[in-house]
Amino acid sequence: MNRRLYLALMLMGFTSLAAQTLLIREFFITFNGNELTIGIVLANWILLAALGSSIGNRFARKAVRPIFSYSLLQVGITLYLPISIFLIRTIKNIIHLPPAEGVGIFAIVSASFLIPSVLGILTGLQFPFGCRILRDVSARPLESAGIVYILESIGFIIAGAAITYLLIPRLDSFSIVLFAGLLNTLSASFLLKNERSPGAFTKFFQAVAAFLAVLIIISFFGPASRVQHYSLKEQWRGRNLLDYGNSVYGNLAVTKNADQYTFYSNGLPIIVTPLPDIAPTEDLVHFTMLSHPGPKEVLLIGGGAGGMIHEILKYPVERLTYIELDPTLIKLVKEYPTDLTNEELDDKRLETIYMDGRRFLKTTKRHYDIVIVNLPIPSTLQLNRFYTKEFFENVRSSLKDNGIFAFRLLGSLSYLSPELRDLNGSILNTLKDVFFPVVIPGYSNIYLASKRELNIVPELLLKRLEEKGIHTKIFNKLYLEDRLNPEWLKWFNRSLSGYTTLRKNSDLRPIGTYYAVSYWNSLFSPRFQTLVRTWAKIKFLPLLLALAICGALLSAITLFIPQPKKYSTGLAILSPGFTGMSLNLILIYAYQSFYGFVFYHI
């Protein structure tokens, strides 16, 4: 009995971690999330599990048949696990949002609480029932809670290794939850064999658990893949989904509309081919390349295939080094080829290196005429790593004396919202510590930076464009004169008035991510924007002082209450829980800031 019980208790930890991991990944994809999403999902999960344990504690003490109750919980988790995955994938259909449209923080908090609510409570209920069963059969009943906690932790450890290295690289989410369900149903069936005086209903339920185990085994040979396919069809409703899967670094999907392919990473479109959005592509490439008298060595970090490489290789460069983190992305591009991507990737001047861009800059001994970063705004800590002072210093050390560094941020030619102002102002304030920057305002603000002051004038750029014989679609004399009109720069500077007082962006103080999230939330959940803005005003030292005062007051109150031990014990347990969760999130966020691989290694 003890052996089967110990396995069941370890399975509790295994299933809990499997559920948390899959829920985080699925929410991350569905809501185009960032590391804040991880914190929200984990917080809601722990809250639900605590609620379940609190409810279960009362019932477990009085339960006549705790083994039967525990087995019932295992079967309930088995049944709800796939339902939760399906609900996450289809939640946007339920609230009438298209697949790639973002949502605000309130929607993420609400969905990550409601959808896993049954699962989290069932998982929490298991703990007190496990303690009760072990207390009844153990020779040391007073240690039952500690032993259950140790066994659950062992299950966590096993799940971490198994999910990371065995399950996620080989199985889809539904197959993984079916595998966890199979273990739970088998465990339930084995536990019920040893229940004292089993009645007819217990035997019937044992048969049900065994039948579910058989049904799950059969599902691996066809039905599981069909459920996976149907859920994805619902998740990407209205789009012709050609491919979908998880790579080491994220989730990738490919859709097709007529002859147009769109490649998504974690739910966001990153490559459109063979007809890309030409205006921002030509802007970033040609403003940068024409600002240099004769670029030969070019480094491109991110977002190359589908237009950027094609535009850069119009120039007589000797080598274009393209840094792409995820080799699976380029593999997908090659599996769904177009004339544009074939021309780009087959050019002999192109050198593709699959590596993190920051790591490459730290390790390379080459120096470049041009460094272009073509990545989205720093809405995640992974992306923010390419907009910090530390990264700018890495770029500077890899540039030649007359080299140019370029990137872009969201902008406007009519009105800069407070969120866009803060985002652009903070990054510009950071950039000025390392380079002499020039901003070309537009609906995409082009940032050009060099070790020396740059003089960007339309006549010089147009002359170089004509001398090199570069053919463009929108980048012509009239367009250049309009984009470089001094009035636009004056308007931009007025809009950013006082930006030097904004906090600078760094690896360990990623204010850029806050400003990007604030902008994102202003678009999709403006009602809660006042709350989001308040976060930026909270200073660490006053917050620490407030927590210390609260702790001191709580400690003082226990001196004047009738039963101080009861409350002081609760506070003693609450404190390491708060500290442990805080350290978990700090380590996750710090890891992401330095390495950017948290999606895989979480």
XYZ file of C-alpha atoms in Angstrom:
602
model
C 0.000 0.000 0.000
C 2.709 2.474 0.999
C 4.541 2.039 -2.300
C 1.413 2.744 -4.333
C 0.529 5.628 -2.070
C 4.005 7.148 -2.358
C 3.799 6.920 -6.160
C 0.363 8.563 -6.072
C 1.696 11.424 -3.930
C 4.716 11.927 -6.218
C 2.308 11.899 -9.150
C 0.465 14.800 -7.479
C 3.607 16.934 -7.848
C 4.303 15.619 -11.350
C 0.791 16.486 -12.569
C 0.797 19.886 -10.881
C 4.039 20.973 -12.545
C 2.940 19.543 -15.914
C -0.304 21.511 -15.695
C 1.475 24.735 -14.680
C 4.009 24.438 -17.498
C 1.420 23.745 -20.189
C -0.937 26.454 -18.933
C 1.868 29.036 -18.960
C 2.889 28.091 -22.501
C -0.683 28.067 -23.822
C -1.577 31.406 -22.190
C 1.713 32.833 -23.456
C 0.737 31.934 -27.043
C -2.956 32.818 -26.900
C -2.468 36.210 -25.266
C 0.838 37.118 -27.004
C 2.156 37.280 -23.478
C 5.327 38.321 -21.759
C 6.982 37.383 -18.495
C 4.248 39.236 -16.624
C 1.899 36.544 -17.943
C 4.054 33.899 -16.248
C 3.770 35.711 -12.913
C -0.008 36.126 -13.276
C -0.581 32.457 -14.180
C 1.624 31.216 -11.324
C -0.015 33.560 -8.810
C -3.524 32.460 -9.825
C -2.506 28.798 -9.764
C -1.115 29.036 -6.235
C -4.177 30.984 -5.106
C -6.489 28.298 -6.516
C -4.402 25.479 -5.045
C -4.449 27.208 -1.644
C -8.218 27.593 -1.911
C -8.544 23.902 -2.741
C -6.339 22.902 0.187
C -8.322 25.121 2.547
C -11.617 23.554 1.439
C -10.166 20.046 1.407
C -8.728 20.311 4.899
C -12.218 20.293 6.462
C -13.462 17.380 4.387
C -10.278 15.304 4.667
C -10.400 15.194 8.467
C -13.963 13.840 8.440
C -13.718 11.656 5.327
C -14.794 8.038 5.858
C -13.133 6.849 2.640
C -10.175 9.169 1.940
C -8.586 6.774 -0.589
C -11.748 6.797 -2.674
C -11.868 10.612 -2.473
C -8.230 10.930 -3.548
C -8.821 8.582 -6.490
C -11.881 10.598 -7.471
C -9.734 13.750 -7.536
C -7.171 12.041 -9.767
C -9.871 11.108 -12.278
C -11.319 14.641 -12.117
C -7.912 16.127 -12.944
C -7.549 13.656 -15.823
C -10.866 14.776 -17.307
C -10.364 18.539 -16.873
C -6.734 18.797 -18.056
C -7.555 18.554 -21.793
C -10.645 20.744 -21.306
C -8.481 23.540 -19.860
C -6.074 23.405 -22.820
C -9.003 23.545 -25.256
C -10.586 26.499 -23.410
C -7.349 28.491 -23.447
C -6.966 27.956 -27.178
C -10.535 28.961 -27.957
C -11.042 31.768 -25.413
C -10.572 34.453 -28.071
C -13.376 32.913 -30.114
C -15.577 32.984 -27.031
C -14.932 36.707 -26.468
C -15.016 37.413 -30.231
C -11.393 38.376 -30.831
C -9.292 37.391 -33.874
C -6.287 35.089 -33.201
C -3.463 37.643 -33.454
C -5.209 40.498 -31.627
C -3.797 41.381 -28.232
C -5.646 41.733 -24.947
C -5.182 43.851 -21.847
C -3.932 42.815 -18.439
C -7.455 42.472 -17.019
C -8.389 39.843 -19.626
C -5.204 37.865 -18.873
C -5.828 37.977 -15.109
C -9.475 36.952 -15.511
C -8.880 34.127 -17.995
C -5.888 32.715 -16.096
C -8.033 32.539 -12.972
C -11.321 31.234 -14.404
C -10.099 28.636 -16.910
C -7.710 26.753 -14.550
C -10.001 27.248 -11.527
C -11.360 23.674 -11.472
C -7.927 22.206 -12.123
C -6.172 24.323 -9.492
C -8.780 23.589 -6.819
C -8.719 19.839 -7.550
C -4.926 19.867 -7.270
C -5.151 21.751 -3.981
C -7.733 19.296 -2.637
C -5.305 16.426 -3.164
C -2.834 17.625 -0.547
C -5.001 17.363 2.612
C -6.474 14.054 1.444
C -2.951 12.740 0.811
C -1.968 13.801 4.341
C -5.029 12.077 5.788
C -4.339 8.783 3.941
C -0.685 8.768 4.952
C -1.591 9.598 8.557
C -3.917 6.567 8.702
C -1.302 4.097 7.421
C 1.915 5.628 8.743
C 3.763 4.675 11.870
C 4.607 8.374 12.299
C 1.275 10.147 11.736
C 2.507 13.520 13.014
C 5.021 13.679 10.152
C 2.488 12.910 7.422
C 2.247 16.490 6.094
C 6.024 16.819 5.818
C 6.350 13.472 4.048
C 3.587 14.376 1.584
C 5.341 17.660 0.859
C 8.659 15.864 0.229
C 7.023 13.307 -2.088
C 5.210 16.060 -3.977
C 8.523 17.906 -4.407
C 10.141 14.767 -5.813
C 7.293 14.646 -8.319
C 8.041 18.257 -9.254
C 11.699 17.422 -9.892
C 10.888 14.393 -12.038
C 8.313 16.408 -14.002
C 10.777 19.223 -14.672
C 13.268 16.899 -16.342
C 10.680 14.727 -18.109
C 8.635 17.611 -19.520
C 11.649 19.650 -20.650
C 13.721 16.931 -22.290
C 11.272 14.141 -23.167
C 7.687 15.338 -23.565
C 7.627 18.890 -24.986
C 10.203 18.225 -27.749
C 8.250 15.152 -28.917
C 4.554 15.578 -28.043
C 1.879 18.229 -28.464
C 0.031 19.645 -25.458
C -2.929 17.273 -25.719
C -0.684 14.217 -25.879
C 1.176 15.418 -22.774
C -2.024 15.927 -20.762
C -3.255 12.514 -21.913
C 0.012 11.005 -20.708
C -0.435 12.699 -17.310
C -4.076 11.515 -17.296
C -3.014 7.952 -18.009
C -0.679 7.982 -14.996
C -3.442 9.402 -12.794
C -6.107 6.896 -13.869
C -3.735 3.969 -13.408
C -2.767 5.303 -9.978
C -6.439 5.706 -9.014
C -7.197 2.158 -10.086
C -4.268 0.735 -8.100
C -5.109 2.765 -4.978
C -8.705 1.529 -4.957
C -7.514 -2.084 -4.896
C -6.280 -1.568 -1.351
C -9.267 0.272 0.040
C -10.683 -1.438 3.115
C -14.101 -3.035 2.601
C -14.619 -1.791 -0.958
C -18.305 -1.550 -1.877
C -19.984 -2.068 -5.206
C -19.657 1.626 -6.061
C -15.927 1.570 -5.365
C -15.498 -1.429 -7.647
C -17.556 0.332 -10.301
C -15.415 3.466 -10.014
C -12.262 1.352 -10.197
C -13.576 -0.124 -13.426
C -14.290 3.394 -14.715
C -10.708 4.479 -13.925
C -9.327 1.413 -15.682
C -11.612 2.050 -18.671
C -10.387 5.648 -18.886
C -6.785 4.409 -18.845
C -7.532 2.079 -21.765
C -9.377 4.874 -23.593
C -6.387 7.191 -23.179
C -4.015 4.533 -24.542
C -6.271 4.118 -27.580
C -6.367 7.927 -28.014
C -2.620 8.034 -28.584
C -3.155 6.157 -31.850
C -5.342 8.740 -33.577
C -7.990 10.566 -31.517
C -5.412 12.695 -29.654
C -4.030 14.115 -32.898
C -7.559 14.807 -34.148
C -8.420 16.724 -30.957
C -5.154 18.655 -31.313
C -6.026 19.481 -34.921
C -9.582 20.548 -34.052
C -8.465 22.792 -31.171
C -5.923 24.503 -33.416
C -8.543 24.952 -36.119
C -10.754 26.703 -33.566
C -7.841 28.725 -32.178
C -6.907 29.966 -35.672
C -10.483 30.266 -36.923
C -10.685 32.217 -40.180
C -7.073 31.446 -41.105
C -5.702 28.610 -43.195
C -3.260 27.044 -40.704
C -0.520 25.116 -42.527
C 1.882 24.338 -39.714
C 2.040 24.589 -35.921
C 4.532 23.434 -33.323
C 6.860 24.248 -30.460
C 10.539 24.900 -30.960
C 13.145 25.259 -28.241
C 12.517 28.998 -28.046
C 8.790 29.387 -28.590
C 5.695 28.460 -30.517
C 5.663 28.783 -34.317
C 2.731 28.761 -36.723
C 2.290 29.303 -40.463
C -0.901 30.487 -42.178
C -1.715 31.092 -45.839
C -4.101 33.542 -47.470
C -4.175 33.286 -51.281
C -0.435 33.263 -52.145
C 0.617 35.080 -48.982
C 2.352 33.238 -46.113
C 2.406 34.612 -42.567
C 4.769 33.168 -39.964
C 3.859 33.640 -36.289
C 6.029 33.408 -33.189
C 4.148 33.043 -29.890
C 0.987 34.240 -31.603
C 2.507 37.383 -33.185
C 3.156 37.756 -36.947
C 6.885 38.193 -37.635
C 7.342 37.324 -41.339
C 4.992 38.009 -44.253
C 6.007 36.781 -47.705
C 6.196 37.151 -50.694
C 4.625 40.638 -50.304
C 5.944 42.064 -47.017
C 4.986 45.384 -45.486
C 7.398 47.285 -47.684
C 7.235 50.764 -46.095
C 8.834 49.960 -42.689
C 11.264 47.525 -44.348
C 12.562 50.072 -46.860
C 12.642 52.762 -44.180
C 14.887 50.849 -41.803
C 17.200 49.412 -44.455
C 17.706 52.370 -46.797
C 17.933 55.155 -44.229
C 20.622 53.086 -42.508
C 22.566 51.842 -45.520
C 22.548 55.216 -47.327
C 23.776 57.020 -44.201
C 27.077 55.143 -44.571
C 29.435 56.014 -47.467
C 30.182 52.384 -48.383
C 29.026 49.563 -46.097
C 30.744 46.225 -46.706
C 30.165 44.257 -43.489
C 26.565 44.254 -42.251
C 25.101 42.562 -39.172
C 21.332 41.968 -38.998
C 19.784 40.729 -35.738
C 16.297 39.235 -36.061
C 13.501 39.517 -38.628
C 15.624 39.014 -41.745
C 13.735 36.622 -43.989
C 10.809 38.037 -45.918
C 12.168 41.400 -47.085
C 14.983 42.755 -44.888
C 17.711 40.531 -46.345
C 16.455 41.234 -49.870
C 16.667 45.013 -49.391
C 20.136 44.919 -47.759
C 21.580 42.712 -50.505
C 20.618 45.299 -53.125
C 23.817 47.049 -51.973
C 27.322 45.857 -52.927
C 28.035 44.433 -49.478
C 30.701 41.778 -49.071
C 28.955 39.899 -46.286
C 25.622 40.049 -44.513
C 25.675 38.207 -41.188
C 22.139 37.324 -40.172
C 21.612 36.306 -36.531
C 18.476 34.255 -35.925
C 17.800 32.718 -32.529
C 15.443 29.986 -33.705
C 16.643 27.647 -36.494
C 13.164 26.123 -36.675
C 11.831 29.426 -37.998
C 14.162 29.414 -41.010
C 13.427 25.720 -41.517
C 9.726 26.598 -41.755
C 10.469 29.435 -44.187
C 12.310 26.946 -46.407
C 9.439 24.457 -46.166
C 7.026 27.122 -47.481
C 9.247 28.862 -50.036
C 8.536 31.889 -52.193
C 10.679 33.557 -54.864
C 11.534 36.287 -52.346
C 12.774 33.981 -49.573
C 14.590 31.678 -52.020
C 16.487 34.654 -53.444
C 17.358 35.891 -49.962
C 18.502 32.636 -48.402
C 20.422 31.383 -51.470
C 22.597 34.489 -51.846
C 26.267 33.600 -51.304
C 26.900 36.830 -49.403
C 24.479 35.762 -46.674
C 25.863 34.086 -43.561
C 23.132 32.787 -41.236
C 24.124 32.091 -37.639
C 21.664 30.519 -35.184
C 22.528 32.168 -31.903
C 21.248 34.725 -29.453
C 22.132 38.174 -30.791
C 23.591 39.395 -27.525
C 25.735 36.343 -27.106
C 27.030 36.751 -30.659
C 28.056 40.362 -30.059
C 29.852 39.384 -26.861
C 31.811 36.583 -28.529
C 32.485 37.875 -32.067
C 35.821 39.455 -32.963
C 34.491 41.031 -36.150
C 33.701 44.701 -36.575
C 30.839 45.919 -38.717
C 29.980 48.939 -40.816
C 26.281 48.500 -40.080
C 24.409 46.801 -37.237
C 20.614 46.620 -37.672
C 18.265 45.266 -35.003
C 14.915 44.352 -36.543
C 12.860 43.247 -33.553
C 9.483 44.246 -32.053
C 9.207 46.776 -29.238
C 10.565 45.614 -25.839
C 7.241 44.186 -24.635
C 9.009 41.177 -23.082
C 12.204 40.866 -21.081
C 13.642 38.768 -23.899
C 13.104 41.622 -26.377
C 14.078 44.299 -23.861
C 17.591 42.818 -23.789
C 18.126 44.502 -27.197
C 17.212 47.995 -25.990
C 19.297 48.311 -22.823
C 22.428 50.298 -22.097
C 24.417 47.061 -21.769
C 23.364 45.941 -25.246
C 24.117 49.337 -26.771
C 27.627 49.113 -25.298
C 28.060 45.664 -26.868
C 27.008 47.083 -30.231
C 29.419 49.991 -29.896
C 32.350 47.647 -29.298
C 31.472 45.719 -32.498
C 31.131 48.780 -34.752
C 33.887 50.270 -36.846
C 34.806 53.890 -36.167
C 32.360 55.208 -38.773
C 29.842 52.394 -38.233
C 26.103 52.931 -37.828
C 23.685 51.212 -35.495
C 19.964 51.226 -36.335
C 16.647 50.072 -34.892
C 13.053 51.288 -34.844
C 10.245 51.907 -32.387
C 6.569 52.647 -32.809
C 5.802 56.271 -33.523
C 3.285 58.691 -35.000
C 3.186 61.822 -37.135
C 0.055 63.218 -35.507
C 0.003 62.427 -31.785
C 2.358 60.650 -29.412
C 0.368 59.149 -26.552
C 1.937 59.363 -23.072
C 2.817 55.655 -23.334
C 4.568 56.041 -26.714
C 6.282 59.165 -25.485
C 7.663 57.374 -22.435
C 8.766 54.337 -24.458
C 10.601 56.385 -27.087
C 11.949 58.847 -24.542
C 13.350 56.195 -22.218
C 15.141 54.322 -25.014
C 16.477 57.556 -26.522
C 17.693 58.698 -23.103
C 19.496 55.367 -22.718
C 20.943 55.462 -26.244
C 22.456 58.921 -25.682
C 24.708 57.521 -22.947
C 26.510 55.371 -25.532
C 26.055 56.940 -28.993
C 25.325 60.128 -30.878
C 21.746 59.375 -31.976
C 19.562 60.736 -34.773
C 15.806 60.078 -34.879
C 13.801 60.066 -38.115
C 10.193 60.461 -36.940
C 7.386 58.533 -38.589
C 4.818 55.861 -37.912
C 7.965 53.845 -37.291
C 10.617 56.020 -35.649
C 14.010 55.164 -37.139
C 16.901 55.457 -34.663
C 20.361 55.865 -36.211
C 23.355 55.992 -33.885
C 27.110 56.292 -34.338
C 30.291 56.956 -32.407
C 30.386 60.323 -34.176
C 27.695 62.869 -34.949
C 25.647 61.986 -38.027
C 24.472 64.477 -40.643
C 21.448 63.017 -42.432
C 20.349 65.189 -45.370
C 17.992 64.190 -48.225
C 20.327 65.335 -51.016
C 23.213 63.143 -49.848
C 21.024 60.057 -49.364
C 19.368 60.533 -52.763
C 22.754 60.958 -54.456
C 24.027 57.692 -52.959
C 20.786 55.927 -53.890
C 21.203 56.965 -57.542
C 24.936 56.234 -57.641
C 24.422 52.690 -56.406
C 21.480 52.098 -58.751
C 19.201 50.888 -55.954
C 15.603 50.301 -57.037
C 12.952 50.907 -54.395
C 9.154 51.065 -54.331
C 8.505 54.058 -52.066
C 11.962 55.373 -51.194
C 12.297 58.252 -53.659
C 13.083 61.989 -53.717
C 9.666 63.181 -52.563
C 9.476 60.547 -49.829
C 12.965 61.413 -48.555
C 12.237 65.136 -48.453
C 9.009 64.517 -46.553
C 10.474 62.114 -43.972
C 13.497 64.344 -43.347
C 11.500 67.572 -43.168
C 12.962 69.513 -40.198
C 9.451 70.326 -39.011
C 8.798 66.664 -38.232
C 11.912 66.502 -36.033
C 10.920 69.704 -34.245
C 7.466 68.269 -33.584
C 9.019 65.027 -32.316
C 11.358 66.899 -29.970
C 8.441 68.950 -28.620
C 6.430 65.761 -28.066
C 9.361 64.256 -26.134
C 9.971 67.383 -24.098
C 11.553 66.471 -20.777
C 12.403 62.900 -21.823
C 15.835 63.140 -20.168
C 14.075 62.849 -16.801
C 12.727 59.408 -17.731
C 14.404 56.368 -16.262
C 17.033 54.689 -18.419
C 16.623 51.116 -19.581
C 19.037 48.455 -18.331
C 19.155 44.685 -17.938
C 18.316 44.687 -14.251
C 16.008 47.723 -14.435
C 13.956 46.897 -17.542
C 11.800 50.016 -17.599
C 11.485 49.615 -21.373
C 9.332 46.532 -20.839
C 7.105 48.436 -18.444
C 6.576 51.265 -20.951
C 5.888 48.776 -23.768
C 3.388 46.833 -21.631
C 1.766 50.101 -20.601
C 1.375 51.069 -24.266
C -0.025 47.621 -25.108
C -2.527 47.822 -22.263
C -3.619 51.337 -23.297
C -4.727 49.864 -26.633
C -6.601 46.817 -25.364
C -7.616 47.614 -21.790
C -7.650 51.416 -21.362
C -9.983 51.295 -18.348
C -7.153 49.898 -16.225
C -4.482 52.247 -17.556
C -4.533 54.429 -14.433
C -3.612 51.391 -12.349
C -0.814 50.442 -14.752
C 0.613 53.974 -14.669
C 0.612 53.858 -10.870
C 2.994 50.895 -10.948
C 5.769 53.056 -12.404
C 5.522 55.456 -9.464
C 6.222 52.743 -6.889
C 9.808 52.966 -5.667
C 11.620 49.927 -4.334
C 12.949 51.381 -1.079
C 9.590 52.863 0.067
C 7.925 49.549 -0.816
C 10.516 47.644 1.221
C 10.025 50.055 4.116
C 6.228 49.632 3.937
C 6.582 45.837 4.061
C 8.946 46.091 7.023
C 6.487 48.349 8.884
C 3.615 45.937 8.176
C 5.699 43.051 9.457
C 6.614 44.940 12.609
C 2.969 45.904 13.237
C 1.788 42.324 12.777
C 4.470 41.115 15.157
C 3.493 43.740 17.713
C -0.212 42.867 17.456
C 0.512 39.246 18.380
C 1.744 40.464 21.772
C -1.726 41.754 22.674
C -4.005 38.960 21.418
C -5.248 36.021 23.513
C -3.602 33.274 21.465
C -0.387 34.740 20.027
C 1.075 31.355 19.010
C -1.797 30.644 16.635
C -1.277 33.891 14.696
C 2.505 34.036 14.907
C 2.716 30.510 13.472
C 0.531 31.569 10.544
C 2.717 34.597 9.910
C 5.839 32.454 10.102
C 4.430 30.190 7.390
C 3.163 33.131 5.298
C 6.554 34.855 5.269
C 8.646 32.117 3.572
C 5.811 31.549 1.097
C 5.918 35.204 0.087
C 9.705 35.160 -0.031
C 9.851 31.919 -1.994
C 7.413 33.096 -4.660
C 9.210 36.448 -4.920
C 12.577 34.746 -5.385
C 11.064 32.381 -7.969
C 9.864 35.292 -10.083
C 13.058 37.319 -9.561
C 15.150 34.372 -10.766
C 12.863 33.799 -13.763
C 12.960 37.475 -14.739
C 16.720 37.803 -14.181
C 17.350 34.643 -16.214
C 15.241 36.012 -19.057
C 16.984 39.392 -18.932
C 20.414 37.815 -19.287
C 19.742 34.773 -21.499
C 16.267 35.038 -23.039
C 15.473 31.302 -23.029
C 12.852 31.158 -20.294
C 10.074 29.850 -22.593
C 12.011 26.597 -22.909
C 13.726 26.353 -19.541
C 10.775 27.398 -17.341
